Amino acid sequence: MATLAQITGLTAATLCVTLAANPSQANAYSLNGWDYAIGGSNNGSGGSVFDYKGIAIKESGDSIFVALNTNMTLQGSLYNNKEVINYGDLFFNFTGKSFKAASDAGQLVGIHFATNGSQSGVSQVGVYSNVKAKSITAQNYGYSNLTQWSDWTKTTNKGAYNDSFGDLNARDSYFAGQQSGSGTILNAIKSGQKVSDIFMMSSSQLNAEGLNFSQFGANGSQTLGFSFKRTADFKVGSFVANLFAECGNDGLAIRSNLHKVPEPTTMAGIAAVAGLGLLGRRRRQAA
């Protein structure tokens, strides 16, 4: 009879071979507790600085970690010597509704993390509850709606859409209400109540937590992120998290799940399993 070590060693080796043979499926995998979503390749309008490569999320005890791989620093990019264009705010949606429906109802959770040149409706970095979102693309020389950006990707990809944000694309029904009209890309917090601080993390700190974007072909020049203590808004179950550039020139979106915070007596067993570092296929959950 094979031992657990033999079985897990074989499984890990097999899965790693599968990943190497199918790099296009990388955004459907988890590794070392991180869930990854890898966006379309070279689909950042306006230059490589707007090419957002991937997003990863990890929960550990009562902490949540978020990491981004892009070509943009937290200082953003100065456009035409006039306007700093930075990351928009990150949103979590646990409602099962479309983004706009949840926003209209003030049911989003928002995280403000990039402050330089920001036109977010909040000024302090942190986690915000009861959030409504707004569009700031017009102030940042950006797209009026997601379809405009999606159509642009066709012009640079031989007539085929290259509008993936990772687990969702720009034409997904989740983004209903943002695909037509003017000023409809919702990429910044309009209003909300701050409920928690965030702790910015360097790439080396994130790597120490087991992050490995390069395993999935995301090799942007910048890896950045943050952690925060889980609040009551971060419910057990499925969610969608997404962000757009302030101009709407690219974005990232991930579907994942949160689990019940384990009792202290079970943490040792979980740590032992996590220590195996297995690579596994991530089952996509409905929003």
Short mmCIF file of C-alpha atoms in Angstrom, two decimals:
data_model
loop_
_atom_site.label_atom_id
_atom_site.label_comp_id
_atom_site.label_asym_id
_atom_site.label_seq_id
_atom_site.Cartn_x
_atom_site.Cartn_y
_atom_site.Cartn_z
CA MET A 1 0.00 0.00 0.00
CA ALA A 2 1.37 3.42 -0.96
CA THR A 3 2.07 5.83 1.87
CA LEU A 4 0.52 9.31 2.05
CA ALA A 5 3.88 10.83 1.20
CA GLN A 6 4.17 8.65 -1.91
CA ILE A 7 0.63 9.48 -3.03
CA THR A 8 0.98 13.23 -2.52
CA GLY A 9 4.37 13.25 -4.19
CA LEU A 10 2.96 11.50 -7.25
CA THR A 11 -0.10 13.75 -7.31
CA ALA A 12 1.95 16.93 -7.11
CA ALA A 13 4.27 15.75 -9.86
CA THR A 14 1.36 14.78 -12.10
CA LEU A 15 -0.44 18.07 -11.61
CA CYS A 16 2.72 20.09 -12.25
CA VAL A 17 3.22 18.24 -15.53
CA THR A 18 -0.41 18.96 -16.47
CA LEU A 19 0.07 22.65 -15.77
CA ALA A 20 3.22 22.84 -17.84
CA ALA A 21 1.45 21.16 -20.75
CA ASN A 22 -1.60 23.43 -20.48
CA PRO A 23 -0.41 26.93 -19.52
CA SER A 24 -3.64 28.45 -20.87
CA GLN A 25 -5.49 26.79 -17.97
CA ALA A 26 -3.27 28.41 -15.36
CA ASN A 27 -5.99 30.77 -14.14
CA ALA A 28 -8.02 27.77 -12.98
CA TYR A 29 -5.46 26.58 -10.43
CA SER A 30 -4.50 27.14 -6.82
CA LEU A 31 -1.04 26.82 -5.33
CA ASN A 32 0.11 27.03 -1.71
CA GLY A 33 -3.25 28.38 -0.58
CA TRP A 34 -3.39 31.11 -3.23
CA ASP A 35 -6.15 31.27 -5.86
CA TYR A 36 -4.96 32.83 -9.13
CA ALA A 37 -6.68 34.50 -12.06
CA ILE A 38 -4.46 35.41 -15.02
CA GLY A 39 -5.67 38.07 -17.45
CA GLY A 40 -5.33 38.21 -21.21
CA SER A 41 -1.84 38.66 -22.59
CA ASN A 42 -0.78 42.11 -23.80
CA ASN A 43 -4.29 43.54 -23.68
CA GLY A 44 -3.54 46.74 -21.80
CA SER A 45 -4.52 49.68 -23.98
CA GLY A 46 -2.15 52.64 -23.89
CA GLY A 47 1.09 50.74 -23.41
CA SER A 48 2.56 47.93 -21.34
CA VAL A 49 2.20 49.88 -18.08
CA PHE A 50 -1.55 49.23 -18.31
CA ASP A 51 -1.14 45.50 -18.96
CA TYR A 52 -2.44 43.92 -15.75
CA LYS A 53 -1.19 40.33 -15.62
CA GLY A 54 -2.83 38.58 -12.69
CA ILE A 55 -4.48 38.67 -9.29
CA ALA A 56 -4.20 36.18 -6.44
CA ILE A 57 -6.06 35.85 -3.14
CA LYS A 58 -5.26 33.77 -0.07
CA GLU A 59 -7.00 33.31 3.27
CA SER A 60 -5.02 32.24 6.30
CA GLY A 61 -6.79 32.07 9.63
CA ASP A 62 -8.50 35.44 10.09
CA SER A 63 -6.28 37.21 7.54
CA ILE A 64 -6.82 37.73 3.82
CA PHE A 65 -3.98 38.42 1.39
CA VAL A 66 -4.32 40.06 -2.03
CA ALA A 67 -1.54 40.20 -4.63
CA LEU A 68 -1.34 41.81 -8.07
CA ASN A 69 1.12 41.25 -10.88
CA THR A 70 1.26 44.13 -13.36
CA ASN A 71 3.65 46.62 -14.93
CA MET A 72 2.36 49.56 -12.85
CA THR A 73 3.84 50.78 -9.58
CA LEU A 74 1.72 52.26 -6.81
CA GLN A 75 2.73 55.68 -8.13
CA GLY A 76 0.68 55.06 -11.26
CA SER A 77 1.53 56.43 -14.70
CA LEU A 78 1.69 60.08 -15.73
CA TYR A 79 -0.35 60.52 -18.90
CA ASN A 80 0.49 63.33 -21.32
CA ASN A 81 2.17 65.24 -18.47
CA LYS A 82 -1.30 66.04 -17.16
CA GLU A 83 -2.88 63.26 -15.15
CA VAL A 84 -1.60 60.44 -12.97
CA ILE A 85 -3.49 57.29 -13.90
CA ASN A 86 -3.36 54.65 -11.19
CA TYR A 87 -5.13 51.51 -10.06
CA GLY A 88 -8.80 51.85 -9.38
CA ASP A 89 -10.21 50.44 -6.16
CA LEU A 90 -10.60 46.70 -5.59
CA PHE A 91 -14.13 45.40 -5.01
CA PHE A 92 -15.47 42.21 -3.43
CA ASN A 93 -19.02 41.08 -4.19
CA PHE A 94 -20.55 38.32 -2.06
CA THR A 95 -24.17 38.90 -3.10
CA GLY A 96 -24.51 36.73 -6.21
CA LYS A 97 -25.79 39.82 -8.03
CA SER A 98 -24.13 41.60 -10.93
CA PHE A 99 -21.56 44.20 -9.97
CA LYS A 100 -23.83 47.13 -10.80
CA ALA A 101 -26.81 45.66 -8.95
CA ALA A 102 -24.70 45.13 -5.83
CA SER A 103 -23.24 48.62 -6.19
CA ASP A 104 -26.64 50.26 -6.58
CA ALA A 105 -27.74 48.52 -3.37
CA GLY A 106 -24.60 49.55 -1.49
CA GLN A 107 -23.63 45.92 -0.93
CA LEU A 108 -20.05 45.88 -2.20
CA VAL A 109 -16.91 45.72 -0.11
CA GLY A 110 -14.21 48.06 -1.42
CA ILE A 111 -10.49 48.37 -0.78
CA HIS A 112 -8.67 51.63 -1.46
CA PHE A 113 -4.94 50.95 -1.77
CA ALA A 114 -3.46 53.24 -4.47
CA THR A 115 -3.55 56.90 -3.44
CA ASN A 116 -1.27 58.81 -5.81
CA GLY A 117 -3.47 60.85 -8.15
CA SER A 118 -6.52 58.91 -7.02
CA GLN A 119 -10.02 60.21 -7.64
CA SER A 120 -11.66 57.66 -5.39
CA GLY A 121 -14.48 58.89 -3.20
CA VAL A 122 -12.42 57.95 -0.13
CA SER A 123 -8.97 59.17 0.82
CA GLN A 124 -7.75 56.74 3.47
CA VAL A 125 -6.38 53.36 2.46
CA GLY A 126 -8.36 50.51 3.95
CA VAL A 127 -11.37 48.23 3.71
CA TYR A 128 -14.79 49.83 3.23
CA SER A 129 -18.24 48.38 3.84
CA ASN A 130 -21.66 49.21 2.33
CA VAL A 131 -19.92 50.46 -0.79
CA LYS A 132 -21.37 52.06 -3.87
CA ALA A 133 -19.06 52.46 -6.89
CA LYS A 134 -18.59 55.21 -9.44
CA SER A 135 -16.78 55.75 -12.74
CA ILE A 136 -13.67 57.90 -12.98
CA THR A 137 -12.58 56.95 -16.50
CA ALA A 138 -13.56 60.33 -17.98
CA GLN A 139 -11.16 62.16 -15.65
CA ASN A 140 -8.43 59.76 -16.73
CA TYR A 141 -8.79 60.00 -20.53
CA GLY A 142 -10.28 56.53 -20.57
CA TYR A 143 -13.00 54.39 -22.10
CA SER A 144 -16.69 55.20 -21.78
CA ASN A 145 -17.72 51.56 -21.32
CA LEU A 146 -16.30 48.05 -21.34
CA THR A 147 -17.43 47.29 -24.88
CA GLN A 148 -15.22 50.09 -26.22
CA TRP A 149 -12.20 48.51 -24.58
CA SER A 150 -13.27 44.99 -25.60
CA ASP A 151 -13.61 46.06 -29.23
CA TRP A 152 -10.16 47.65 -29.07
CA THR A 153 -8.67 44.30 -28.10
CA LYS A 154 -10.00 42.82 -31.35
CA THR A 155 -8.07 45.37 -33.40
CA THR A 156 -4.79 44.20 -31.86
CA ASN A 157 -5.56 40.47 -31.85
CA LYS A 158 -6.37 39.65 -35.49
CA GLY A 159 -10.08 40.19 -35.04
CA ALA A 160 -10.50 37.95 -32.00
CA TYR A 161 -11.43 39.22 -28.55
CA ASN A 162 -8.58 39.45 -26.06
CA ASP A 163 -10.65 40.96 -23.27
CA SER A 164 -10.10 38.53 -20.42
CA PHE A 165 -9.69 39.91 -16.92
CA GLY A 166 -8.86 36.43 -15.62
CA ASP A 167 -11.95 34.51 -14.54
CA LEU A 168 -14.29 36.92 -16.35
CA ASN A 169 -14.13 38.87 -19.60
CA ALA A 170 -15.50 42.29 -20.47
CA ARG A 171 -18.58 40.78 -22.14
CA ASP A 172 -19.63 38.71 -19.11
CA SER A 173 -23.13 39.29 -17.74
CA TYR A 174 -21.55 40.07 -14.37
CA PHE A 175 -20.63 43.45 -15.85
CA ALA A 176 -24.15 44.20 -17.12
CA GLY A 177 -24.77 47.94 -17.09
CA GLN A 178 -21.11 48.69 -17.75
CA GLN A 179 -21.00 47.58 -21.37
CA SER A 180 -22.79 50.51 -22.99
CA GLY A 181 -23.40 54.18 -22.42
CA SER A 182 -20.98 56.84 -21.24
CA GLY A 183 -19.10 56.78 -17.96
CA THR A 184 -20.39 53.36 -16.98
CA ILE A 185 -17.16 51.56 -16.02
CA LEU A 186 -17.43 51.42 -12.23
CA ASN A 187 -13.86 51.52 -10.97
CA ALA A 188 -13.73 53.62 -7.80
CA ILE A 189 -15.46 53.80 -4.45
CA LYS A 190 -18.21 56.42 -4.44
CA SER A 191 -19.23 55.98 -0.80
CA GLY A 192 -18.79 53.57 2.07
CA GLN A 193 -17.69 53.23 5.69
CA LYS A 194 -14.13 52.30 6.59
CA VAL A 195 -14.06 49.15 8.71
CA SER A 196 -10.42 48.04 8.67
CA ASP A 197 -6.87 49.02 7.82
CA ILE A 198 -4.75 47.21 5.27
CA PHE A 199 -1.08 46.36 5.50
CA MET A 200 0.91 46.88 2.31
CA MET A 201 3.30 44.07 1.41
CA SER A 202 6.39 43.91 -0.79
CA SER A 203 6.97 41.20 -3.38
CA SER A 204 9.45 39.47 -1.08
CA GLN A 205 6.91 39.43 1.77
CA LEU A 206 4.26 38.00 -0.56
CA ASN A 207 6.66 35.38 -1.87
CA ALA A 208 7.35 34.36 1.72
CA GLU A 209 3.61 33.63 1.96
CA GLY A 210 3.91 31.18 -0.93
CA LEU A 211 2.98 33.50 -3.81
CA ASN A 212 4.32 32.41 -7.20
CA PHE A 213 2.88 34.31 -10.17
CA SER A 214 5.61 33.10 -12.53
CA GLN A 215 4.29 29.53 -12.17
CA PHE A 216 1.27 30.75 -14.13
CA GLY A 217 3.05 32.83 -16.76
CA ALA A 218 2.37 36.20 -15.12
CA ASN A 219 5.71 37.97 -15.32
CA GLY A 220 4.92 41.65 -14.97
CA SER A 221 7.60 43.95 -13.60
CA GLN A 222 5.59 44.74 -10.46
CA THR A 223 4.27 42.39 -7.80
CA LEU A 224 2.51 44.18 -4.98
CA GLY A 225 -0.23 43.52 -2.50
CA PHE A 226 -1.61 43.82 0.99
CA SER A 227 -3.25 41.93 3.80
CA PHE A 228 -6.05 42.72 6.22
CA LYS A 229 -7.99 41.15 9.03
CA ARG A 230 -11.20 39.53 7.91
CA THR A 231 -14.27 41.57 8.83
CA ALA A 232 -17.93 40.55 9.03
CA ASP A 233 -18.40 41.55 5.38
CA PHE A 234 -16.16 38.70 4.23
CA LYS A 235 -18.75 35.98 4.44
CA VAL A 236 -18.29 32.25 4.01
CA GLY A 237 -19.00 31.28 0.41
CA SER A 238 -18.32 32.40 -3.14
CA PHE A 239 -17.40 35.89 -4.28
CA VAL A 240 -16.11 37.87 -7.22
CA ALA A 241 -13.28 40.37 -6.74
CA ASN A 242 -12.26 42.80 -9.46
CA LEU A 243 -10.54 46.06 -10.22
CA PHE A 244 -9.96 48.24 -13.27
CA ALA A 245 -7.33 50.81 -14.11
CA GLU A 246 -8.62 54.34 -13.46
CA CYS A 247 -8.82 54.81 -17.22
CA GLY A 248 -10.44 51.43 -17.87
CA ASN A 249 -7.53 50.31 -20.07
CA ASP A 250 -7.37 46.89 -18.39
CA GLY A 251 -8.57 45.08 -15.31
CA LEU A 252 -8.51 41.87 -13.32
CA ALA A 253 -11.29 39.65 -11.96
CA ILE A 254 -11.28 36.47 -9.90
CA ARG A 255 -13.96 34.09 -8.64
CA SER A 256 -13.13 32.34 -5.41
CA ASN A 257 -14.47 31.21 -2.04
CA LEU A 258 -13.96 32.02 1.61
CA HIS A 259 -14.17 29.37 4.28
CA LYS A 260 -15.13 29.42 7.93
CA VAL A 261 -12.24 30.48 10.13
CA PRO A 262 -11.08 27.19 11.71
CA GLU A 263 -10.99 26.59 15.44
CA PRO A 264 -7.49 26.79 16.97
CA THR A 265 -7.50 23.03 17.64
CA THR A 266 -7.78 22.30 13.92
CA MET A 267 -5.08 24.70 12.79
CA ALA A 268 -2.24 22.21 13.25
CA GLY A 269 -3.85 19.73 10.88
CA ILE A 270 -4.54 22.43 8.30
CA ALA A 271 -0.97 23.67 8.53
CA ALA A 272 0.30 20.15 7.86
CA VAL A 273 -1.82 19.85 4.71
CA ALA A 274 -0.86 23.35 3.54
CA GLY A 275 2.77 22.44 4.03
CA LEU A 276 2.50 19.88 1.23
CA GLY A 277 2.33 22.80 -1.21
CA LEU A 278 0.18 20.87 -3.68
CA LEU A 279 -0.92 22.38 -6.95
CA GLY A 280 -4.62 21.84 -7.56
CA ARG A 281 -7.29 22.66 -10.07
CA ARG A 282 -9.54 25.46 -8.83
CA ARG A 283 -13.23 24.91 -9.46
CA ARG A 284 -14.81 28.13 -10.63
CA GLN A 285 -17.81 29.17 -8.60
CA ALA A 286 -20.83 31.05 -9.81
CA ALA A 287 -21.03 34.62 -8.63
#
